[in-house]
Coordinates of C-alpha atoms in Angstrom, one line a residue:
X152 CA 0.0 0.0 0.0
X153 CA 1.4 3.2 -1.2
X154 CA 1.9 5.9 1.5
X155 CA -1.2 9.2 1.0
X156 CA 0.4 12.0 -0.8
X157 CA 1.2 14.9 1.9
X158 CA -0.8 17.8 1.2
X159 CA 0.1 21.0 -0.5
X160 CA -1.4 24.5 -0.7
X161 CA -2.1 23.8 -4.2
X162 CA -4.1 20.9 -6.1
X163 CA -2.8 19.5 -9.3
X164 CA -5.9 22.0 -10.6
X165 CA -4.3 25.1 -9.5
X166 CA -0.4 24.8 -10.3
X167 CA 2.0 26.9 -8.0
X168 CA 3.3 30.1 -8.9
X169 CA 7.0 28.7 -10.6
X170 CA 7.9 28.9 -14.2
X171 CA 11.1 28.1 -16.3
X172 CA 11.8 29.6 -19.2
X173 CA 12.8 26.5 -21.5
X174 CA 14.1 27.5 -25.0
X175 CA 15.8 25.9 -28.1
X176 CA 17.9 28.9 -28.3
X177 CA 21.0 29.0 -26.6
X178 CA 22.7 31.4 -23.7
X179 CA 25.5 32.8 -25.2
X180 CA 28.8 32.5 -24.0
X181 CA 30.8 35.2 -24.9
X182 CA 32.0 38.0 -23.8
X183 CA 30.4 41.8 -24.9
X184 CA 33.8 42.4 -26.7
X185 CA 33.5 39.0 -28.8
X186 CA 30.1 39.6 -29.3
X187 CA 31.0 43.2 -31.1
X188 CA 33.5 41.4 -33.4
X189 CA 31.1 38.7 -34.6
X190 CA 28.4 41.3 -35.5
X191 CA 31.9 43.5 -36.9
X192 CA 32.7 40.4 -38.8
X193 CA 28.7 39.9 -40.0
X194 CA 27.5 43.2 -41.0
X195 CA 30.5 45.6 -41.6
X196 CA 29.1 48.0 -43.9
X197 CA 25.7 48.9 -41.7
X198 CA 25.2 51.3 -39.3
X199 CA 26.1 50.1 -35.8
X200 CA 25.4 53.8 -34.3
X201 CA 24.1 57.2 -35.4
X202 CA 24.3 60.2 -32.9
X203 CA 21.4 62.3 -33.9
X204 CA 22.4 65.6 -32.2
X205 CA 26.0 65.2 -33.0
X206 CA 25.6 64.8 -36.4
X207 CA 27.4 61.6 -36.9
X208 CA 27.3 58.2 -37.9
X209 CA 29.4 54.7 -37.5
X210 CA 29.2 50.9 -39.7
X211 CA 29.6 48.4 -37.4
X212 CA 33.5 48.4 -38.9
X213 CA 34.2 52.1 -38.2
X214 CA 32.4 51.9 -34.7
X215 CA 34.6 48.6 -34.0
X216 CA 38.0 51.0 -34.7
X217 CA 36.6 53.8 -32.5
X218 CA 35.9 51.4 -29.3
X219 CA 39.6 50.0 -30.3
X220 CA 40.8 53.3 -30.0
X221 CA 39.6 54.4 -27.2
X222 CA 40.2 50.3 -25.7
X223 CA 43.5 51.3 -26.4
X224 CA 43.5 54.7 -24.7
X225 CA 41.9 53.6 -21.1
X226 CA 45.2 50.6 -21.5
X227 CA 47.2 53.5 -22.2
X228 CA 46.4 55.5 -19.2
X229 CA 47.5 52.1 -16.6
X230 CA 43.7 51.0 -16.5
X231 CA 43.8 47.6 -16.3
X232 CA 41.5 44.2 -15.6
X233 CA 39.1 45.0 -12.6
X234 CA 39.6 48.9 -12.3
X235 CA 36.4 50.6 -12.7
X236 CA 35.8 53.6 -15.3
X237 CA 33.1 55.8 -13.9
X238 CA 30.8 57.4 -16.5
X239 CA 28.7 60.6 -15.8
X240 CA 27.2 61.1 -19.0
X241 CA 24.0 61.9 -21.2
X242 CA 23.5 60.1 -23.6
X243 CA 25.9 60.0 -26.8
X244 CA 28.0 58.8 -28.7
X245 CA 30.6 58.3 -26.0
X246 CA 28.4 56.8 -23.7
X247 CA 28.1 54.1 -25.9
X248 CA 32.0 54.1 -27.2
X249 CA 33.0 54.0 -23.3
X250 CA 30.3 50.8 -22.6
X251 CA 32.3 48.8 -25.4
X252 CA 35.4 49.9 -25.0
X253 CA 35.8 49.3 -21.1
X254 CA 34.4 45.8 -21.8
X255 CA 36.8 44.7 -24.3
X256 CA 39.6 45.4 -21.9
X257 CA 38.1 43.9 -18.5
X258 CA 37.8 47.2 -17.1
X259 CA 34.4 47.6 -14.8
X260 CA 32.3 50.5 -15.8
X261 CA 30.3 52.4 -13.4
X262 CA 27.3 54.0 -14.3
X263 CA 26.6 57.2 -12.9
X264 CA 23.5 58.8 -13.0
X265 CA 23.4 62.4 -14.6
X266 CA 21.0 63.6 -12.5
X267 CA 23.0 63.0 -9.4
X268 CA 24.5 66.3 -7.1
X269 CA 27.9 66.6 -5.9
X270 CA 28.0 64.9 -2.8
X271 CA 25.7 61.6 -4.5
X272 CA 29.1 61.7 -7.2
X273 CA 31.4 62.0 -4.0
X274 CA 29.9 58.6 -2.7
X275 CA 30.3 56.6 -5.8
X276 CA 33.2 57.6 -6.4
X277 CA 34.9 56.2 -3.1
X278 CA 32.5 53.3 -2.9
X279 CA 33.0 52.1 -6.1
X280 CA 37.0 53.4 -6.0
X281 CA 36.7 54.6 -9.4
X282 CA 40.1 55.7 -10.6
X283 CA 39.0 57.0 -14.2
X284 CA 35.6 59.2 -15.2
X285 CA 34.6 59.7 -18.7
X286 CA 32.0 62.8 -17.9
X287 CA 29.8 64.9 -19.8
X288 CA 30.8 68.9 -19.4
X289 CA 27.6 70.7 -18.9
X290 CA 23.7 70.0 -19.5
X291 CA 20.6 72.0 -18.8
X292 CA 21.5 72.8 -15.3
X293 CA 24.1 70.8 -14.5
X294 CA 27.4 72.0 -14.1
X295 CA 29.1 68.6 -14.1
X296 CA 33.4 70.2 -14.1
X297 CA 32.5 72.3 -11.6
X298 CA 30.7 69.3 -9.2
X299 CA 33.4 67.3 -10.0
X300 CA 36.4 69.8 -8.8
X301 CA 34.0 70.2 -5.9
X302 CA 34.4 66.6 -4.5
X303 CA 38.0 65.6 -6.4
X304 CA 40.2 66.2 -3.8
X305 CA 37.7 64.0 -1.5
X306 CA 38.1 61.0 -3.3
X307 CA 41.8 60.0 -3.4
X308 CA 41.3 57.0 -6.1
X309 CA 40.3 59.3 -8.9
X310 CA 43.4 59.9 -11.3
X311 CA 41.9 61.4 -14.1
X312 CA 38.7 63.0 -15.4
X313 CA 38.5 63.0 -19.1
X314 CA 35.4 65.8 -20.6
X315 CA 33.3 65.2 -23.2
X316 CA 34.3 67.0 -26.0
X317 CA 37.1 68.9 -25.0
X318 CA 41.2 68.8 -24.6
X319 CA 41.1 65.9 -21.6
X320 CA 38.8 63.5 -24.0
X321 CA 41.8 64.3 -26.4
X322 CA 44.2 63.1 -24.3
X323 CA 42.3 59.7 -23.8
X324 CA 42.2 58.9 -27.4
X325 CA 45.9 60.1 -27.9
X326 CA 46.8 57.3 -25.4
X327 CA 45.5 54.9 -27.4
X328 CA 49.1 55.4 -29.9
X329 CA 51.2 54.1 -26.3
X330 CA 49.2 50.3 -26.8
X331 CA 49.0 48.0 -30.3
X332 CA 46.3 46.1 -31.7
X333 CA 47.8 43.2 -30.3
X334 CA 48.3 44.1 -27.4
X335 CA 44.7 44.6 -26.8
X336 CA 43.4 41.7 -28.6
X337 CA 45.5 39.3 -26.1
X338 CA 44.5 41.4 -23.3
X339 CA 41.2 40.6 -24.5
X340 CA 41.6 36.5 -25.0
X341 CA 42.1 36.4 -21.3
X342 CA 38.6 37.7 -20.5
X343 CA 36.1 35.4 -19.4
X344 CA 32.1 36.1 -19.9
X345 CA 31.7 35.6 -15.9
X346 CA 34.2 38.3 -15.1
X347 CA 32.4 41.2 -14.1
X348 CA 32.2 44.6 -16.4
X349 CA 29.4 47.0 -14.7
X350 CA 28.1 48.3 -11.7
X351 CA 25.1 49.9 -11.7
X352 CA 23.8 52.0 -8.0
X353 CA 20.0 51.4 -7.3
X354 CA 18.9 53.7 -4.3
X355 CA 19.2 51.8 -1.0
X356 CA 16.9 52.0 2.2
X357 CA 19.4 52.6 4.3
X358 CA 20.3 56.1 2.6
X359 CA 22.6 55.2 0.2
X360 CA 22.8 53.5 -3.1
X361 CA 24.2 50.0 -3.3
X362 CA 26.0 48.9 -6.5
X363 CA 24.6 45.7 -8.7
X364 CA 27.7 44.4 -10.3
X365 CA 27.2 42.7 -13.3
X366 CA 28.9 40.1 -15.6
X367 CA 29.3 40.0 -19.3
X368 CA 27.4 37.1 -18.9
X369 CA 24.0 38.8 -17.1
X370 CA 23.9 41.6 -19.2
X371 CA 24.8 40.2 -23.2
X372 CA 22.4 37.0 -23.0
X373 CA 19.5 39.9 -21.1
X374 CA 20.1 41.8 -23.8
X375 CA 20.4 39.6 -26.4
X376 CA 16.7 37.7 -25.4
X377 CA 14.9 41.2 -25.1
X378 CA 15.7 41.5 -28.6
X379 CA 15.3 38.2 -29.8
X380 CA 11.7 38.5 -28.3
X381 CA 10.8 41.1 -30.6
X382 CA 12.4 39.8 -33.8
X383 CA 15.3 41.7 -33.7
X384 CA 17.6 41.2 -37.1
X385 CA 20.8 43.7 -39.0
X386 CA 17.9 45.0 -40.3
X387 CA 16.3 47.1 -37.2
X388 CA 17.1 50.5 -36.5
X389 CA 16.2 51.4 -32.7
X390 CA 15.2 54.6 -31.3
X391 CA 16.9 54.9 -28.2
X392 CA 15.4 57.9 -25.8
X393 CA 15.4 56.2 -22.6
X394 CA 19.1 56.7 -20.3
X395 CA 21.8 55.0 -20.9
X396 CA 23.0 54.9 -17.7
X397 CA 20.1 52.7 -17.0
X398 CA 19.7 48.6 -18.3
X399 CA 17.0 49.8 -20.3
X400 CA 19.3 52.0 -22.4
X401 CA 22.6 50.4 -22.2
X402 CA 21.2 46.4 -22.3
X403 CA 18.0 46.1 -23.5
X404 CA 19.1 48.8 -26.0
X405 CA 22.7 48.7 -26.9
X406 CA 23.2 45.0 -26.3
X407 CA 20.3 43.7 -27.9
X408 CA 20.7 45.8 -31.2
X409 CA 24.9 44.5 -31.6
X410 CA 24.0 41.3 -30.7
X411 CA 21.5 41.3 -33.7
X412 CA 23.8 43.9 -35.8
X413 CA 20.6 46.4 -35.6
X414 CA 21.7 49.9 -35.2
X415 CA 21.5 52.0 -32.3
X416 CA 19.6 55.3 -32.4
X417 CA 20.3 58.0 -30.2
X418 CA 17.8 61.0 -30.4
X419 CA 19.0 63.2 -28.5
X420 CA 21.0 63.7 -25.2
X421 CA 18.0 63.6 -22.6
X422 CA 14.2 62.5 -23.2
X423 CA 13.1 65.4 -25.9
X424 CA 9.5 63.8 -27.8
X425 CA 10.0 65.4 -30.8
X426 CA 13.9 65.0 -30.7
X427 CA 12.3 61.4 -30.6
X428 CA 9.8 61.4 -33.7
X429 CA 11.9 63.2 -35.4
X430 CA 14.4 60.4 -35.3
X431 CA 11.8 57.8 -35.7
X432 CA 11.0 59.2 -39.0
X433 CA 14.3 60.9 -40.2
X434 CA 16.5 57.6 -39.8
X435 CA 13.4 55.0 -40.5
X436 CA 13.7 53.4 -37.1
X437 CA 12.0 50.1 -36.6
X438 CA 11.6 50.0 -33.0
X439 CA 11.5 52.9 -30.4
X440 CA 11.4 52.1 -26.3
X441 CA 10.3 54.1 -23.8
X442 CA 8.7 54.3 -20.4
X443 CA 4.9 55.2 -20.3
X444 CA 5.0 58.9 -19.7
X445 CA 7.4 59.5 -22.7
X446 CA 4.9 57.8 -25.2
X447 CA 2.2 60.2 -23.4
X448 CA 4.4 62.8 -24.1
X449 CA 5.2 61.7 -27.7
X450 CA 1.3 61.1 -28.7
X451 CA 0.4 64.5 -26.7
X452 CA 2.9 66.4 -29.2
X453 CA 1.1 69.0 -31.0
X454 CA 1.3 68.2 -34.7
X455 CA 1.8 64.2 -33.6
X456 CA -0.1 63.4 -36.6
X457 CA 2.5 65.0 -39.2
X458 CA 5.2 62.4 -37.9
X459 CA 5.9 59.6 -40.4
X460 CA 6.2 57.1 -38.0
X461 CA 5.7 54.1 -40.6
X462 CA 8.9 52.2 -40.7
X463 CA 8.4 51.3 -37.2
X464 CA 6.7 48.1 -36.1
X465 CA 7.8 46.8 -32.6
X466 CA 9.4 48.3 -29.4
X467 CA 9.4 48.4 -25.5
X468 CA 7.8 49.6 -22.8
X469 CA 9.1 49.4 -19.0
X470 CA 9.3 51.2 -15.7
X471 CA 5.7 51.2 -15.1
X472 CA 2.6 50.3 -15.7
X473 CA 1.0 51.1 -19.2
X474 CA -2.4 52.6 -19.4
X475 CA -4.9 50.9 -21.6
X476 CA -5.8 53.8 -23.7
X477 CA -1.9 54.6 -24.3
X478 CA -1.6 51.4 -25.4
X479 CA -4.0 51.1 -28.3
X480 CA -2.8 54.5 -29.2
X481 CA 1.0 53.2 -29.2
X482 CA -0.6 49.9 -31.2
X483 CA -2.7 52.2 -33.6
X484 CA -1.1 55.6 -34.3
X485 CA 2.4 54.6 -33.7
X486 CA 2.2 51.7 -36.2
X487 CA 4.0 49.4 -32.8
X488 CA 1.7 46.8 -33.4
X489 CA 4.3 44.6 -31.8
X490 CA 5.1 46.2 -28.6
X491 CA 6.2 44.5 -26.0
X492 CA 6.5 45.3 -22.1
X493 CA 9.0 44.1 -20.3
X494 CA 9.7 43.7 -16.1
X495 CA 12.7 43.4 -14.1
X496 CA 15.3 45.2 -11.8
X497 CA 18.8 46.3 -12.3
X498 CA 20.1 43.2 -10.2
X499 CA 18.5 40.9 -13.0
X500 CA 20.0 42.1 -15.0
X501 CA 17.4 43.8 -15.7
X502 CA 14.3 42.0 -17.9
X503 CA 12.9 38.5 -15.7
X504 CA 9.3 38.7 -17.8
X505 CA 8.2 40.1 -21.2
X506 CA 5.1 40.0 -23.2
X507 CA 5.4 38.0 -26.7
X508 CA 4.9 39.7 -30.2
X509 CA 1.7 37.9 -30.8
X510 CA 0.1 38.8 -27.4
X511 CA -2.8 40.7 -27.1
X512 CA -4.0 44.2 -25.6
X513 CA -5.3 42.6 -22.2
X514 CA -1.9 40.9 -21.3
X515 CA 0.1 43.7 -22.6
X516 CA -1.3 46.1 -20.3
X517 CA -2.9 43.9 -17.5
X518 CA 0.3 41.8 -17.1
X519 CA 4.0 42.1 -17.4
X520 CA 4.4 39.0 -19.7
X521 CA 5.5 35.9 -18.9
X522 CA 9.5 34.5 -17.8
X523 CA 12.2 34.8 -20.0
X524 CA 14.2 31.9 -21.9
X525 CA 16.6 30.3 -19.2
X526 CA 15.0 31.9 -16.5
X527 CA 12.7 31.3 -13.4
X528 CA 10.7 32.6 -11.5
X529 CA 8.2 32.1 -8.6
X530 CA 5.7 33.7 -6.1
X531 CA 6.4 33.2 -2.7
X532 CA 5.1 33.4 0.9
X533 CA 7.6 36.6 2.4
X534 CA 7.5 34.8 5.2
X535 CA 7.6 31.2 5.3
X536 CA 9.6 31.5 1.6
X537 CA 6.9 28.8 0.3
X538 CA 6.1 28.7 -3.6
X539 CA 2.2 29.7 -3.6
X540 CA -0.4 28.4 -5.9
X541 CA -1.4 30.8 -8.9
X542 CA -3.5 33.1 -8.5
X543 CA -2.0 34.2 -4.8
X544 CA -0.2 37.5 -4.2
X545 CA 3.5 36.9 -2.6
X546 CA 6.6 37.9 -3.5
X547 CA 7.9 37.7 -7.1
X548 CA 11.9 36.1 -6.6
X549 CA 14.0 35.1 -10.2
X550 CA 17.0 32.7 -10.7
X551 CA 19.6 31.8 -14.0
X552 CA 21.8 33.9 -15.7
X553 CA 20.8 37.4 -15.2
X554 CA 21.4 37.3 -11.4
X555 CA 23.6 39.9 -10.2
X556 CA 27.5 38.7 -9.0
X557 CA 26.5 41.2 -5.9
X558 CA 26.3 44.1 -4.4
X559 CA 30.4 46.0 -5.0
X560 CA 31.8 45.5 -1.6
X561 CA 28.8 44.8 0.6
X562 CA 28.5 41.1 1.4
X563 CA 26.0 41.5 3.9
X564 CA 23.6 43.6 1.5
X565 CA 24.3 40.8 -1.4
X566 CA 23.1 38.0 1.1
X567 CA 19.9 40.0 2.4
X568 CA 18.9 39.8 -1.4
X569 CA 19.9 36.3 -3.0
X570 CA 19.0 33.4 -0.5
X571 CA 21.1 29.9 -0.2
X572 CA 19.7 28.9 -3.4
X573 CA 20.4 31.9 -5.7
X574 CA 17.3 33.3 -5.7
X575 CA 16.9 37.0 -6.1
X576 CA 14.3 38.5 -3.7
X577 CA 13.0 41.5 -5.8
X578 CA 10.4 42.6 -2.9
X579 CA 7.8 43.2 -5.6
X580 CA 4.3 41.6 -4.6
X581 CA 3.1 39.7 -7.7
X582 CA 0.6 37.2 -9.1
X583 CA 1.1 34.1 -11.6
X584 CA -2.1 34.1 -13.2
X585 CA -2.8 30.4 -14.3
X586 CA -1.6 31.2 -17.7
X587 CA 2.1 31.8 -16.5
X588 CA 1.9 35.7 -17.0
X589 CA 2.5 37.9 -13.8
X590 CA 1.0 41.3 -12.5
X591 CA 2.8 43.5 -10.1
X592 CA 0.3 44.3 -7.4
X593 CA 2.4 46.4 -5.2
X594 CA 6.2 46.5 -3.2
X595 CA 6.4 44.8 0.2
X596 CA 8.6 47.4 1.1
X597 CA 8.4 51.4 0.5
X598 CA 10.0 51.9 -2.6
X599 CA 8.5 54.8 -4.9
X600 CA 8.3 54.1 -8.3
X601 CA 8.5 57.8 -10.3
X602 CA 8.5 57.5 -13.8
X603 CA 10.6 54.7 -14.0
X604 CA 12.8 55.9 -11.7
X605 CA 13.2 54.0 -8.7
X606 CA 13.2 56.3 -5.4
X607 CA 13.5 55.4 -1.7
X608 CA 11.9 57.5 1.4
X609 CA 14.4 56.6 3.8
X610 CA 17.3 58.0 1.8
X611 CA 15.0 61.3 1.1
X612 CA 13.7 61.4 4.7
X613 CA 17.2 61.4 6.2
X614 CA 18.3 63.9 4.1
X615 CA 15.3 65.9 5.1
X616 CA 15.9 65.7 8.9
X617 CA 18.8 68.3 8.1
X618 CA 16.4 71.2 7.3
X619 CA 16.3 73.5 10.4
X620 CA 12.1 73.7 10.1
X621 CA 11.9 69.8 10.1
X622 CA 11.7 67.8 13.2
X623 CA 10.2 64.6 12.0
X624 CA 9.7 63.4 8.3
X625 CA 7.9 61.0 6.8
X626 CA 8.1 60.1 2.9
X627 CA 5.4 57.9 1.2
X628 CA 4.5 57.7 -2.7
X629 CA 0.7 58.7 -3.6
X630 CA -1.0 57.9 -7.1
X631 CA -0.5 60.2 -10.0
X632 CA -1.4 59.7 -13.2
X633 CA 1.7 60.7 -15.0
X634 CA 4.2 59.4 -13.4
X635 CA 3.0 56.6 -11.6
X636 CA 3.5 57.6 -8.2
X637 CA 4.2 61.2 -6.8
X638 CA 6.1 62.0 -3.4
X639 CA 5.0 62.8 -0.8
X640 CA 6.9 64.8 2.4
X641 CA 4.6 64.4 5.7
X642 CA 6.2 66.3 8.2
X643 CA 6.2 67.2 11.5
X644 CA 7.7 70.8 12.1
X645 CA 10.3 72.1 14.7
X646 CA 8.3 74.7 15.3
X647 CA 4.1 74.7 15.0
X648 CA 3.5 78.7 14.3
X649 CA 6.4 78.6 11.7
X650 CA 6.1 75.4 9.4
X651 CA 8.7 75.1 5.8
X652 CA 6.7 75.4 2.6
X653 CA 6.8 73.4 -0.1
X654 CA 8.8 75.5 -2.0
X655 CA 11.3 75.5 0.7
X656 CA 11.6 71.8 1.1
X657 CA 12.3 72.3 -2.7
X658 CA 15.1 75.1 -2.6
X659 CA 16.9 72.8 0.1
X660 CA 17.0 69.5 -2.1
X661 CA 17.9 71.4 -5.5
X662 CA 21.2 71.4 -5.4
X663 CA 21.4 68.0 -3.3
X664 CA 19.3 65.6 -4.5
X665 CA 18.3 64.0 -7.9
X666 CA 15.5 66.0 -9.3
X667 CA 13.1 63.0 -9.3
X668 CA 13.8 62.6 -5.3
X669 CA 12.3 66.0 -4.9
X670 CA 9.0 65.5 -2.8
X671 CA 6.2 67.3 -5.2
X672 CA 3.6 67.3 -2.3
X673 CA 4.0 68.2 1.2
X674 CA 1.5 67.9 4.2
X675 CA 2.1 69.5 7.7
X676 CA 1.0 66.9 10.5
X677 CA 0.9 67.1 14.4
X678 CA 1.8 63.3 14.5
X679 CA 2.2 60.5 12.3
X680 CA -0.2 57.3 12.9
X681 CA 1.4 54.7 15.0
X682 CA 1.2 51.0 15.3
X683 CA 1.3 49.1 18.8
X684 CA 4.9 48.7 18.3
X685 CA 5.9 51.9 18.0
X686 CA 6.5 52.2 14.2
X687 CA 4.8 54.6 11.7
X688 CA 2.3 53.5 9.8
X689 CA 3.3 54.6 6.2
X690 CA 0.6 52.2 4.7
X691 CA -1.7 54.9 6.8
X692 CA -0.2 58.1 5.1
X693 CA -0.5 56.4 1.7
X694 CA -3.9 56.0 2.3
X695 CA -4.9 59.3 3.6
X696 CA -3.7 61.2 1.0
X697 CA -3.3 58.9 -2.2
X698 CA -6.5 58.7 -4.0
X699 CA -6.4 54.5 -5.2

């Protein structure tokens, strides 16, 4: 007599919440450098890159010699296998030219977001110990020579700092004559696809960012699938408006168009919609990505309709939720009848699910698609860790290739987020519907999601306890229909007949903080609603002043 079946949470009518990306196609195993010369070696007379505000263009043979050169240049200023090569860019041409370039040689590149202020630089700088930047000069308000000379003398592992378009970027590429083509191709031959070649900061709760480092490995097969999910071939041309300082930019754009030999499209150096249909139309791009609020902006545009936007059939959508009604707009007056939307989080790499081609209006905006190809994922109980049947809310974990190495030089951090059995914890509350695909139904912790940028409170409320009005300081994110989610600054003041205005609050993060960190709403409050145990309630404040 056979011994009864224990039993389980779910029935063999309701699967659990686990999937596994099984494919035909193969993970790649090279390196981003050899990945460049077998597209170089493919498709040598079409475009690899065009710089749209620049002005200039590249095959994938003449952008090859240029990441060769300035390969060369980074070997002939001592970096070596392992250093990292801060970049503090918009986007260009360079951006793109430093991303390859510091691969080919083993180098680690940091990416550092523009939008940062001084003393965010000074930290990742000395936590990452970059010993090289590669920086843009100026843009919009940003003074970014002058931030730098502000924090350079506090961050003793910075030898050089080489501009953008002026004498220092000069002297990078003149290096390049010190180092031979040989040199750097056996350099090169030593490099292994699990040796890591980026870091990339995502805010941390404890007030500071914490730095994903990824491999060749995570970030060329991510990027790489993205594309091959949408059909990408040498003959797409994608518009690329998103940052590259971001995965969405730098992997699910960059990557996936070399590793197809598509070209890359940059329209201009930060998120202009009609620097972006302009593109679209002028260099007959195929594909165009984008979060939601910069397709609202794009179909908003006055004189949308005069856009020949006919060449393009496909592209992506991340970083938050898409409305209905921007979708079939997207699908309809865009011509993007094969959009897809993508999920995932810069320690995967980024992309863990995506909607198919094929898939209809109701999954592409009432999911975030189903698991990747050599990926898995699962929903799980946050507290007892157990895989839930689908249908259930828990916590959406991944596992395979796209994994993060770590967190740079934080052990503790790294453990906190992959468990025992390499699973990455992405503290997103989800649900596997019974047909595989997954909806995000909220964050078990506080993160703010603001137009696809990802923002913390704790690092904003700590920064906030410095203004002399401020005794107590709460931050939460509230609905808002652009952007997702709004913050929100509830504070207690110092001083009840003489309470900071909004517009304060403002002046005092300006020159401090990121520009998306910057509370939008403030509310002045006597106390803050407790529970039992002596903890505020932020699930309280959300709901007294968000409107669901």
């Amino acid at each position: 007599m056979t011994a009864p079946t224990p039993a389980t949470s779910a029935t063999p009518a309701t699967p659990l919440s686990y999937a596994h990306g099984t494919s035909a196609t193969e993970l790649l195993g090279d390196t981003v450098g050899r990945s460049l010369d077998r597209a170089i070696a493919a498709w040598p007379d079409r475009e690899a890159l065009v710089d749209v505000a620049a002005g200039a263009r590249w095959t994938y043979a003449e952008f090859g010699s240029a990441v060769d050169r300035l390969a060369r240049g980074f070997l002939g200023l001592g970096v070596a296998k392992g250093d990292r090569v801060g970049i503090w860019a918009v986007n260009c041409a360079e951006w793109v030219l430093t991303q390859y370039a510091t691969a080919r040689i083993g180098a680690i590149m940091v990416n550092i977001n523009p939008a940062y202020r001084a003393h965010e630089l000074e930290y990742v700088l000395n936590q990452a110990g970059i010993s090289v930047l590669v920086a843009s000069q100026t843009h919009k308000t940003s003074d970014y020579r002058a931030m730098v000379d502000a924090v350079h003398a506090k961050c003793p592992r910075l030898r050089s700092v080489h501009y953008i378009g002026d004498g220092s970027w000069d002297v990078l590429l003149d290096a390049a004559a010190t180092v031979t083509e040989e040199q750097l191709h056996a350099l090169e031959a030593e490099l292994s696809c699990d040796d890591p070649v980026n870091i990339q900061y995502t805010s941390g709760t404890t007030g500071f960012p914490k730095g994903a480092v990824l491999s060749h490995h995570n970030i060329l097969n991510n990027g790489y699938f993205v594309g091959e999910m949408i059909a990408y071939s040498e003959q797409d041309r994608v518009c690329i408006p998103v940052p590259f300082y971001h995965c969405f930019g730098m992997v699910m754009g960059n990557l996936a168009a070399t590793s197809h030999g598509a070209c890359m499209v940059i329209p201009a150096p930060s998120f202009d919609p009609a620097a972006t249909l302009r593109a679209v139309q002028e260099e007959r791009c195929t594909s165009l990505y984008g979060v939601p609020t910069m397709f609202i902006a794009e179909l908003n545009l006055p004189g949308f309709a005069s856009y020949d936007l006919s060449t393009l059939r496909t592209g992506i959508m991340a970083g938050s939720p898409c409305p209905v009604e921007v979708m079939k707009r997207v699908v309809a007056e865009m011509n993007m009848a094969e959009v897809s939307i993508c999920y995932g989080m810069t320690e995967t790499s980024p992309v863990s699910t995506q909607t198919r081609r094929d898939d209809d209006l109701e999954r592409r905006t009432g999911t975030v698609g189903r698991v990747m190809p050599h990926i898995e994922v699962k929903v799980v109980d946050p507290v007892t860790g157990v895989t839930l049947p689908r249908g259930e809310a828990g916590e959406l974990c991944t596992r395979g290739y796209s994994v993060m190495l770590g967190y740079w030089d934080e052990p503790e951090k790294t453990a906190e987020a992959i468990d025992a059995g390499r699973w990455m914890h992405t503290g997103d509350l989800a649900v596997m519907r019974e047909d595989g695909y997954v909806q995000i139904v909220g964050r078990i912790k506080d993160m703010i999601i603001r137009g696809g940028e990802n923002v913390y409170p704790r690092e904003i409320e700590e920064f906030l306890y410095a203004h002399p009005k401020i005794a107590d300081v709460q931050v939460v994110g509230v609905p808002d229909e652009r952007y997702g989610e709004e913050i929100l600054a509830c504070v207690i003041p110092r001083d009840p007949d003489d309470t900071p205005t909004l517009e304060q609050i403002t002046e005092f993060c300006r020159e401090r903080l990121a520009h998306y960190k910057i509370p939008r709403r403030l509310e002045i409050l006597t106390d803050f609603p407790m529970t039992v145990s002596g903890k505020v309630r932020k699930v309280e404040l959300r709901r007294r002043y968000g409107v669901e």
